[in-house]
XYZ file of C-alpha atoms in Angstrom:
656
model
C 0.343 -29.727 -17.932
C 2.254 -30.388 -15.401
C 2.019 -26.816 -13.728
C -1.974 -26.660 -14.376
C -2.019 -30.483 -12.591
C -0.383 -28.825 -9.486
C -3.029 -25.773 -9.343
C -5.443 -28.644 -9.282
C -4.229 -30.530 -6.220
C -4.616 -26.713 -4.649
C -8.393 -26.164 -4.661
C -10.378 -26.256 -2.726
C -12.489 -28.961 -2.591
C -16.694 -28.380 -1.467
C -19.544 -30.989 0.183
C -21.925 -29.089 1.352
C -23.801 -29.101 4.545
C -27.202 -29.554 3.343
C -30.644 -30.885 3.979
C -33.877 -31.949 2.208
C -34.511 -28.830 1.697
C -31.168 -27.542 0.487
C -28.180 -26.340 1.883
C -28.231 -25.357 5.526
C -27.969 -22.081 6.484
C -27.825 -21.735 10.142
C -26.338 -24.083 12.534
C -26.988 -24.891 16.533
C -23.435 -26.077 17.730
C -21.998 -26.209 20.959
C -19.147 -23.135 19.072
C -16.559 -23.825 21.538
C -16.586 -27.178 21.145
C -17.076 -27.432 17.651
C -13.748 -25.118 17.523
C -11.466 -27.074 19.461
C -12.256 -30.155 17.728
C -11.871 -28.821 14.115
C -8.341 -27.037 15.057
C -6.516 -30.592 17.032
C -7.773 -32.116 14.053
C -6.811 -29.860 11.072
C -4.265 -27.380 12.216
C -1.978 -30.268 12.440
C 0.966 -27.535 11.958
C 0.029 -25.676 15.195
C -0.202 -22.384 13.431
C -3.847 -21.615 14.018
C -4.930 -21.538 10.538
C -5.857 -24.463 8.455
C -4.090 -24.428 5.225
C -2.136 -26.498 1.946
C 0.133 -27.150 4.184
C -1.396 -28.845 7.234
C 0.076 -31.784 6.724
C -1.827 -35.722 7.060
C -0.818 -37.656 10.118
C -2.121 -40.696 8.647
C -1.385 -43.536 11.596
C -4.518 -40.649 13.542
C -6.054 -39.258 10.211
C -5.496 -36.185 11.533
C -5.221 -33.627 8.415
C -7.350 -35.876 6.366
C -9.533 -32.207 5.411
C -12.640 -33.566 6.362
C -14.771 -32.844 9.947
C -17.712 -34.077 10.476
C -19.688 -31.562 13.030
C -23.121 -32.720 15.268
C -25.328 -30.276 15.911
C -27.043 -29.853 19.076
C -30.313 -31.811 17.378
C -27.464 -34.874 16.900
C -27.639 -34.553 13.184
C -23.716 -35.042 11.589
C -22.717 -32.858 9.151
C -19.547 -32.864 7.060
C -16.983 -30.169 5.657
C -14.365 -31.294 3.094
C -11.866 -29.622 1.766
C -9.116 -26.679 2.769
C -10.872 -23.927 2.139
C -14.767 -24.966 3.114
C -12.757 -26.273 6.384
C -10.546 -22.533 6.840
C -13.726 -21.027 5.857
C -16.141 -23.102 9.012
C -12.951 -21.881 11.095
C -13.308 -18.147 10.356
C -17.434 -18.664 10.665
C -16.412 -20.625 14.022
C -14.010 -17.729 15.464
C -16.922 -15.078 14.375
C -19.260 -17.174 16.359
C -17.595 -17.351 19.390
C -16.626 -13.094 19.810
C -19.843 -12.630 18.996
C -20.818 -14.516 21.971
C -23.184 -16.846 19.138
C -24.023 -20.746 19.618
C -25.146 -20.324 15.985
C -23.575 -19.668 12.939
C -24.170 -19.227 9.320
C -23.371 -22.341 7.448
C -23.988 -21.631 4.223
C -20.683 -19.320 4.074
C -18.449 -22.344 4.573
C -19.417 -23.121 1.387
C -19.801 -19.146 -0.605
C -17.518 -18.504 -4.006
C -14.393 -18.053 -2.759
C -14.532 -13.992 -4.855
C -17.569 -13.035 -2.655
C -16.761 -14.351 -0.255
C -12.861 -12.101 0.255
C -15.104 -9.426 -1.063
C -17.106 -9.118 1.394
C -14.510 -10.087 4.210
C -13.299 -7.020 3.080
C -16.492 -4.677 2.541
C -17.228 -5.964 5.993
C -14.970 -6.751 8.267
C -10.614 -5.175 6.429
C -11.322 -2.047 6.542
C -12.876 -1.515 10.603
C -9.874 -3.601 10.860
C -7.584 -1.098 9.494
C -8.919 1.972 11.204
C -7.592 3.790 13.011
C -7.791 7.214 14.831
C -5.534 9.756 17.517
C -7.238 10.522 19.818
C -7.265 9.337 23.613
C -9.765 6.459 23.324
C -7.381 5.225 20.215
C -4.143 6.551 21.462
C -3.133 3.554 23.354
C -2.749 0.529 21.018
C -0.688 3.055 18.577
C 1.791 3.850 21.565
C 2.167 0.464 22.086
C 3.621 -0.401 18.488
C 6.513 -1.409 18.118
C 8.196 1.620 16.907
C 7.681 3.294 18.713
C 9.659 1.912 21.192
C 12.375 5.111 22.801
C 15.175 4.961 25.023
C 13.875 6.259 28.134
C 10.892 3.819 27.561
C 8.442 7.097 27.822
C 5.748 7.533 24.389
C 5.893 10.781 22.308
C 3.837 12.807 20.470
C 4.620 15.432 18.911
C 2.232 18.192 18.114
C 2.901 20.933 15.170
C 3.348 24.803 16.474
C 0.389 25.799 14.506
C -1.787 23.668 16.637
C -2.545 25.015 19.859
C -6.212 23.267 20.075
C -4.280 19.322 19.264
C -1.829 20.788 21.803
C -4.392 21.435 24.731
C -6.180 18.059 23.885
C -3.772 16.205 23.985
C -1.689 17.690 26.892
C -4.448 17.536 29.118
C -4.529 13.476 27.920
C -1.662 12.848 29.086
C -2.548 14.694 32.859
C -4.853 12.828 32.817
C -3.774 9.390 31.682
C -0.492 9.227 33.240
C 0.071 5.151 32.855
C 0.393 5.972 29.091
C 3.741 7.491 29.996
C 2.961 10.612 27.106
C 5.259 13.199 26.594
C 3.230 15.984 24.527
C 6.175 17.736 22.818
C 5.482 21.009 20.249
C 7.439 20.719 17.127
C 9.486 23.841 16.210
C 7.643 26.637 14.279
C 10.874 25.027 11.392
C 11.405 21.775 11.278
C 15.157 21.402 9.717
C 16.783 17.939 9.270
C 19.268 18.613 12.072
C 15.602 19.167 14.593
C 14.797 15.227 13.332
C 17.978 13.694 13.708
C 18.545 14.928 17.536
C 15.110 12.824 17.917
C 16.993 9.986 17.412
C 15.645 7.958 20.474
C 13.047 9.438 20.864
C 11.351 9.593 18.060
C 7.181 9.517 18.157
C 3.190 9.909 16.430
C 2.464 12.572 14.860
C -1.041 13.895 15.246
C -3.805 14.432 12.094
C -6.523 16.118 12.316
C -9.205 16.559 15.463
C -12.281 17.121 15.653
C -15.427 18.078 17.978
C -18.531 16.349 18.202
C -20.465 18.170 20.561
C -19.051 18.717 23.437
C -16.613 15.457 22.406
C -12.908 15.523 20.338
C -12.242 12.526 18.521
C -9.446 12.315 15.744
C -10.225 12.940 12.264
C -10.414 9.058 11.011
C -7.724 6.543 8.652
C -7.007 3.913 7.084
C -3.608 2.257 7.836
C -1.705 -0.409 5.530
C -1.343 -3.531 7.634
C 0.165 -5.707 9.702
C 3.330 -3.676 11.323
C 1.588 -0.219 10.927
C 0.072 1.922 12.977
C 0.373 5.332 10.350
C -1.755 6.596 7.584
C 1.244 6.366 4.885
C 1.222 8.553 1.707
C 1.111 6.873 -1.637
C -1.160 3.302 0.259
C -3.715 5.836 0.776
C -4.601 6.902 -2.619
C -5.238 3.028 -3.119
C -7.217 2.576 -0.109
C -9.575 5.185 -1.617
C -10.531 3.939 -4.362
C -11.361 0.220 -2.697
C -13.317 2.562 -0.183
C -15.184 4.334 -2.739
C -15.712 1.283 -4.767
C -17.089 -0.170 -1.403
C -19.233 3.043 -0.016
C -17.029 4.602 2.512
C -17.105 7.936 1.016
C -17.123 9.504 4.324
C -13.748 7.110 5.225
C -12.090 7.845 1.580
C -12.936 12.229 1.918
C -11.374 11.724 5.664
C -8.599 10.849 3.908
C -8.111 13.775 1.931
C -8.652 15.771 5.094
C -5.836 14.057 7.152
C -3.217 15.292 4.207
C -4.825 18.280 3.571
C -3.821 18.581 7.560
C -0.467 17.786 6.989
C 0.041 19.548 4.133
C -0.890 22.137 6.176
C 0.864 22.168 9.654
C 4.093 19.359 8.253
C 4.175 21.131 4.990
C 4.152 17.596 3.146
C 2.763 15.155 3.156
C 4.538 12.686 4.792
C 6.087 8.880 4.400
C 3.653 8.266 6.850
C 2.944 10.333 10.337
C 6.322 9.641 12.368
C 8.337 11.929 13.138
C 11.318 10.624 11.543
C 9.057 10.789 8.364
C 8.807 14.912 8.745
C 11.847 15.357 5.606
C 10.586 12.822 3.441
C 7.165 12.612 1.037
C 5.248 10.387 -0.738
C 4.490 9.752 -4.494
C 1.912 12.803 -4.943
C -1.232 11.047 -5.632
C -3.593 14.168 -3.771
C -5.081 15.925 -7.215
C -6.206 12.325 -7.628
C -7.378 11.553 -4.236
C -9.232 14.937 -4.754
C -11.358 14.278 -7.969
C -12.189 10.564 -7.613
C -13.853 11.423 -3.756
C -15.089 14.800 -4.619
C -16.873 12.796 -7.741
C -19.022 10.974 -5.215
C -20.111 13.878 -2.793
C -23.118 15.530 -3.591
C -22.834 18.590 -5.705
C -23.805 21.885 -2.507
C -21.432 24.550 -0.434
C -20.631 22.027 2.016
C -18.433 19.385 0.079
C -17.659 22.882 -2.673
C -15.720 24.628 0.103
C -14.166 21.076 0.998
C -12.861 20.953 -2.858
C -11.604 24.529 -2.685
C -9.236 23.761 0.875
C -8.425 19.892 -0.768
C -7.144 21.539 -3.983
C -5.304 25.266 -2.630
C -3.602 22.230 -0.285
C -2.115 20.269 -3.250
C -1.482 23.303 -5.325
C 0.941 24.232 -1.476
C 2.763 20.796 -1.894
C 2.498 20.873 -5.504
C 4.930 24.037 -5.452
C 6.671 23.735 -1.651
C 7.645 20.423 -2.089
C 7.296 19.084 -5.466
C 9.145 21.871 -7.261
C 11.249 23.122 -4.082
C 15.146 23.381 -5.481
C 15.220 20.188 -3.788
C 12.846 17.868 -6.177
C 13.938 19.978 -9.057
C 17.195 18.897 -11.865
C 18.764 20.729 -14.716
C 16.784 19.363 -17.112
C 13.304 21.009 -15.721
C 11.995 17.337 -14.408
C 11.135 16.638 -11.006
C 13.537 14.072 -8.037
C 12.653 12.167 -5.168
C 14.531 13.572 -2.223
C 14.539 13.477 1.565
C 15.980 16.127 3.646
C 17.459 14.564 6.609
C 20.864 13.046 6.445
C 22.078 9.544 7.731
C 21.527 5.857 8.531
C 17.048 6.515 8.604
C 16.268 5.892 11.831
C 12.787 3.516 10.814
C 14.575 1.076 9.292
C 14.964 -3.023 11.008
C 18.169 -3.987 12.274
C 20.415 -6.161 10.383
C 18.462 -3.857 7.067
C 21.543 -2.988 5.231
C 24.404 -5.529 6.152
C 24.822 -6.275 3.099
C 25.740 -2.176 2.059
C 28.250 -1.755 5.386
C 29.626 -5.405 4.118
C 30.269 -2.931 0.885
C 31.947 -0.422 2.993
C 33.707 -2.547 5.656
C 37.071 -3.543 3.520
C 38.175 -0.009 3.015
C 37.477 1.172 6.085
C 39.185 -2.041 7.720
C 36.126 -3.090 10.182
C 33.755 -5.517 10.262
C 30.552 -4.426 9.311
C 28.459 -4.504 12.467
C 31.269 -2.097 14.055
C 31.489 -0.128 11.282
C 27.631 0.245 11.541
C 28.209 1.276 15.008
C 31.366 4.078 14.133
C 28.780 5.767 11.429
C 25.270 5.617 13.486
C 27.254 7.235 16.490
C 28.929 9.622 14.240
C 32.376 8.989 15.213
C 33.328 7.900 11.470
C 33.722 10.603 8.134
C 32.561 8.259 5.704
C 31.371 10.588 2.413
C 30.704 8.136 0.667
C 28.800 5.603 2.829
C 26.206 10.091 3.709
C 25.916 9.610 -0.150
C 24.573 6.389 -0.249
C 22.115 7.168 2.455
C 21.318 10.428 0.886
C 20.339 7.924 -2.729
C 18.468 5.340 -0.137
C 16.436 7.943 2.137
C 14.808 9.127 -2.002
C 14.441 6.073 -2.872
C 11.679 5.542 -0.251
C 9.966 8.683 -0.854
C 9.189 6.872 -3.937
C 7.455 4.156 -2.330
C 9.770 1.711 -3.900
C 12.108 1.055 -0.904
C 13.707 -0.327 -1.938
C 15.047 -1.764 -5.316
C 17.788 -1.966 -7.207
C 16.165 0.195 -10.024
C 17.223 3.479 -6.819
C 19.511 1.429 -5.008
C 22.551 4.601 -5.211
C 21.512 6.435 -7.813
C 18.409 7.499 -6.842
C 19.166 11.523 -5.795
C 20.519 11.463 -10.250
C 17.112 10.522 -11.385
C 14.431 12.120 -12.880
C 11.854 8.880 -13.117
C 9.945 8.036 -15.015
C 6.791 7.758 -12.299
C 6.859 10.576 -10.359
C 7.104 13.174 -13.196
C 3.974 11.274 -15.166
C 1.931 11.409 -11.707
C 3.289 15.197 -11.195
C 1.767 15.747 -14.957
C -1.741 14.199 -14.168
C -1.587 16.727 -10.889
C -0.753 19.656 -13.286
C -3.942 17.831 -15.459
C -6.024 17.709 -12.760
C -5.656 21.085 -11.027
C -6.383 22.562 -14.799
C -9.218 20.411 -15.128
C -10.823 21.466 -11.802
C -10.404 24.727 -11.586
C -11.798 25.076 -15.695
C -15.542 23.154 -14.697
C -15.701 24.166 -10.641
C -14.475 27.070 -11.295
C -14.763 28.594 -14.772
C -10.828 28.667 -15.010
C -9.381 30.272 -12.404
C -9.283 30.498 -8.294
C -8.197 33.791 -6.220
C -6.674 32.320 -3.388
C -6.802 33.525 0.692
C -3.149 35.014 -0.024
C -3.947 37.163 -3.612
C -2.367 34.586 -5.925
C -4.632 34.018 -8.836
C -4.746 30.101 -9.715
C -5.911 29.965 -13.815
C -6.559 26.882 -15.286
C -4.775 27.180 -18.376
C -1.106 28.256 -16.794
C -1.313 24.717 -15.284
C -2.397 23.351 -18.567
C 0.589 24.613 -20.271
C 3.027 23.687 -16.570
C 1.267 19.888 -18.142
C 2.410 20.921 -21.507
C 5.856 21.631 -20.884
C 6.860 18.844 -18.784
C 4.931 15.922 -21.170
C 7.668 18.048 -23.076
C 11.130 17.230 -21.062
C 9.298 13.735 -20.764
C 9.789 12.854 -24.624
C 12.898 14.941 -25.028
C 14.565 12.727 -22.163
C 12.725 10.090 -20.903
C 11.662 8.614 -24.469
C 13.709 6.526 -25.433
C 12.782 5.374 -29.689
C 14.695 1.995 -30.427
C 13.368 0.385 -27.512
C 10.001 2.287 -27.695
C 9.319 2.710 -23.461
C 10.094 5.582 -20.904
C 12.728 5.343 -19.178
C 14.100 6.893 -16.079
C 17.127 9.676 -16.640
C 20.613 9.905 -14.822
C 21.141 13.730 -14.650
C 24.329 13.487 -13.508
C 25.617 11.205 -16.248
C 22.906 12.459 -18.296
C 21.509 9.460 -20.082
C 19.131 7.239 -19.804
C 18.665 4.229 -17.085
C 17.313 1.509 -19.145
C 16.343 -1.052 -16.701
C 13.124 -2.411 -17.262
C 10.691 -1.847 -14.705
C 6.555 -1.545 -13.854
C 6.810 1.909 -13.642
C 7.599 2.238 -17.347
C 3.853 1.892 -17.712
C 3.178 5.026 -15.644
C 2.709 7.202 -18.753
C -0.010 5.214 -19.810
C -2.215 5.900 -16.331
C -1.483 9.406 -16.356
C -2.713 9.800 -19.967
C 0.558 11.641 -21.330
C 1.137 8.535 -24.185
C 1.023 9.773 -27.810
C -1.560 6.687 -29.081
C 1.303 5.587 -30.854
C 3.533 5.698 -27.696
C 1.008 4.046 -26.304
C 1.272 1.064 -28.610
C 4.503 0.516 -28.417
C 4.527 0.364 -24.508
C 2.112 -2.392 -25.252
C 3.922 -4.142 -27.996
C 7.402 -3.684 -26.210
C 7.187 -3.267 -22.277
C 3.750 -5.140 -21.681
C 5.453 -8.626 -22.424
C 8.340 -8.312 -20.719
C 6.612 -7.306 -17.498
C 3.712 -10.077 -17.580
C 4.053 -12.755 -15.436
C 1.264 -15.690 -14.574
C 0.304 -13.519 -11.445
C 0.410 -10.035 -12.991
C 2.069 -7.063 -13.229
C 6.282 -7.891 -12.432
C 8.300 -4.868 -10.847
C 11.018 -5.147 -12.631
C 12.328 -8.084 -15.011
C 15.125 -10.073 -14.682
C 17.655 -8.676 -16.223
C 17.430 -5.660 -15.131
C 17.061 -6.649 -11.652
C 20.557 -8.762 -12.306
C 21.912 -11.768 -10.032
C 21.988 -11.874 -6.396
C 24.973 -12.282 -3.946
C 26.114 -11.265 -0.380
C 26.498 -7.870 -1.687
C 23.363 -8.114 -3.683
C 20.493 -9.866 -1.839
C 16.240 -9.700 -3.206
C 14.947 -6.602 -2.855
C 11.067 -6.622 -2.664
C 10.249 -4.241 -5.245
C 12.157 -6.351 -7.586
C 11.454 -9.385 -9.977
C 9.697 -11.615 -8.780
C 7.967 -9.936 -6.717
C 4.299 -8.073 -7.569
C 2.950 -5.095 -5.669
C -0.955 -3.617 -5.737
C 0.092 0.115 -6.963
C 1.613 -1.056 -9.891
C -1.650 -3.898 -10.662
C -3.990 -1.463 -10.676
C -1.586 1.964 -12.156
C -1.538 -0.490 -15.067
C -4.959 -1.762 -15.938
C -6.389 2.357 -15.717
C -3.445 2.364 -18.223
C -4.230 -0.048 -20.650
C -8.050 1.124 -20.463
C -7.492 4.748 -20.992
C -6.627 3.505 -24.454
C -8.442 1.211 -25.353
C -6.650 -1.775 -23.990
C -9.669 -3.870 -22.474
C -8.615 -7.225 -23.454
C -4.901 -6.803 -22.198
C -6.359 -5.168 -18.808
C -8.820 -7.492 -18.080
C -5.960 -10.231 -18.797
C -4.137 -8.694 -15.807
C -7.082 -8.284 -13.959
C -7.582 -11.470 -14.056
C -4.174 -12.934 -13.468
C -3.357 -10.745 -10.324
C -6.812 -11.693 -8.962
C -6.256 -15.378 -9.592
C -3.367 -15.054 -7.321
C -5.086 -13.425 -4.441
C -7.871 -15.802 -4.766
C -5.898 -18.804 -4.902
C -3.559 -17.847 -2.141
C -6.681 -17.042 0.428
C -8.102 -19.460 -0.661
C -5.787 -22.098 0.540
C -4.211 -20.330 2.729
C -7.106 -19.361 5.480
C -8.118 -15.900 3.663
C -4.225 -14.732 2.958
C -4.327 -11.924 1.524
C -0.768 -10.061 2.126
C 1.253 -6.699 1.429
C 2.786 -8.481 -2.070
C 2.870 -11.308 -3.948
C 5.447 -13.922 -6.118
C 3.964 -13.110 -9.235
C 5.996 -16.046 -10.975
C 4.788 -18.301 -8.671
C 1.441 -16.775 -7.999
C 2.412 -17.078 -4.513
C 2.703 -15.303 -1.288
C 5.365 -16.376 0.599
C 7.811 -13.596 0.163
C 11.221 -13.105 2.044
C 12.790 -10.146 0.888
C 14.233 -7.640 3.149
C 10.837 -7.598 5.251
C 9.342 -9.920 4.529
C 5.238 -10.302 3.948
C 3.376 -7.876 6.293
C -0.517 -9.677 6.244
C 0.187 -12.997 6.940
C 0.786 -12.684 10.166
C -2.640 -13.626 12.278
C -4.723 -16.600 14.171
C -7.606 -18.227 13.221
C -8.879 -15.551 10.757
C -7.430 -12.263 9.540
C -9.080 -8.949 10.777
C -7.723 -6.599 7.993
C -6.355 -7.973 4.757
C -3.711 -5.476 3.859
C -4.880 -1.807 2.655
C -4.097 -1.692 -1.400
C -4.333 -5.271 -1.724
C -7.457 -5.205 -0.229
C -8.235 -2.685 -2.524
C -7.071 -4.240 -5.503
C -9.401 -7.342 -5.570
C -12.789 -4.804 -4.843
C -10.960 -2.617 -7.996
C -10.566 -5.657 -9.793
C -13.524 -7.752 -9.393
C -15.543 -4.511 -10.413
C -13.538 -4.139 -13.516
C -14.649 -7.377 -14.740
C -17.123 -8.756 -17.082
C -19.035 -11.648 -15.187
C -18.536 -14.142 -17.279
C -14.254 -14.021 -16.215
C -15.641 -13.703 -12.479
C -17.339 -16.485 -12.582
C -14.377 -18.442 -13.965
C -12.417 -16.739 -11.198
C -14.290 -18.097 -8.539
C -14.208 -21.667 -9.728
C -10.376 -21.601 -9.672
C -9.564 -21.709 -13.330
C -5.951 -20.714 -14.255
C -5.933 -17.450 -16.253
C -3.889 -19.685 -19.086
C -7.603 -21.903 -20.033
C -8.302 -18.650 -20.597
C -6.700 -16.480 -22.492
């Protein structure tokens, strides 16, 4: 009861701006004057937001969560409560930016679920959309991650893309203020080549297209915050959100850019920067293709698109995921990164705890050890090995987690092999339904549905043999070096439900045994506290572990449960996550961040990189890509009566 009462204190109080005819729809005011007054009175902690953390200052009555607006006609209107006041701040900001003197007053009191869903649909996707072309290059090149030792910007062009080379070379010549160096990549990109770029790493272009005489970059959606690149697995979940909101062409363009990456860089990259050339990310391409194709008209153009896309997926499967580097002796797959040494993209200080572990052995301080190692002045096989695993972990997308730290290269993981099982099934299904069971490729090879089904069958058998634990009724990662399962309980245990490779009996056991361990007040947690283990100076918090929850895990688990008929459990988890999102957005000026502490139902997460998507002034422009998507998809899956309760911010424990 105490916990519930504390939530009641956080709930927004709504007082309507009303007239004799009902709620006022439009209000004519001096927008700048009202905005200045609102900020002065209610933003008492000076963070350019109105949140529940703004203290009330009794002697001045500032921050009392009550504010009066005077219209140009002289009528006074009262607005009360954090949620309504923060909405007022946002609507005034939008009015100011568009040069309007009126703003839509009714939106101050918009039900929270409706408001946040509308903001994602109408504003955030556009705020997250990027292109790599002359017009859109400057802000991307200004990204802190593009900083180089010589102060110039670098754009590295694939060796086979002469059109892009000519285009961007012309841009560099005509726009000297960009200080842009256009460099052609070698035909064969080696880890050594990537390593020698340290200090001069740069952006990798994506697909270009011509619109008449104009060249433009094919658009893509970025995660948000400090990320201005197209990321591997983020994009699948973003595509689901785009499709939910009717942005079919933009979703299709995302696939186009991935096909470009496979054709020109050999893989779907972690993201399109040069230091990611040795690394991919979890394979969701066929799932993206199927989701987009289902929304396209059936004609010759879309069939050609499907053919090109599925051919690229087959190439990625064989050349990346089934390569010797990622295939283990048991016939299952692992994550890997062909690069070596400390990843250059990681922020200063991130590896302090790692170097602390090695410092005593080498008789050096952690900082001196890091400097000596990164400069190549120290031979340290154990540190080399640490970074092999670290890079593999980054390909998994779960960077970082104690599930994978210092062991990832040895693991045939549940998540990767579930994804590849679905990849194989997806290709088999596409060939069967769209190409009459077989497809002859440009090189002469014929791909048959039955062969891909056989690959999936073999993978399922191996996963049952090596990853399924009969005693505990769960799937676990398998350490091929130690030849035993690593019984680390994480959200990835539930991936086989999403991939539909679990039997009905296995699904029932997962729901019975794994779900109670992973279900928290705010949704599915990344791992259990027991599996994560104790924390300390040499074991700092990791963002993909307890108590944090992430949008991709939620969406995978929801769909997995629905696949096997566990609708009540799915709705309960959807509600928990959406309640966490809605409560935080209502109390913190519309904040939609990268992740949440799902134990405390809070966006205040400080592990590793903190929480991307929380730094903005007055109004968020973008939220965070896959979190936005989880909100849109989640709302679409909720029955109407649960959406109504969510709009009232009724905590899940009072419903389920």
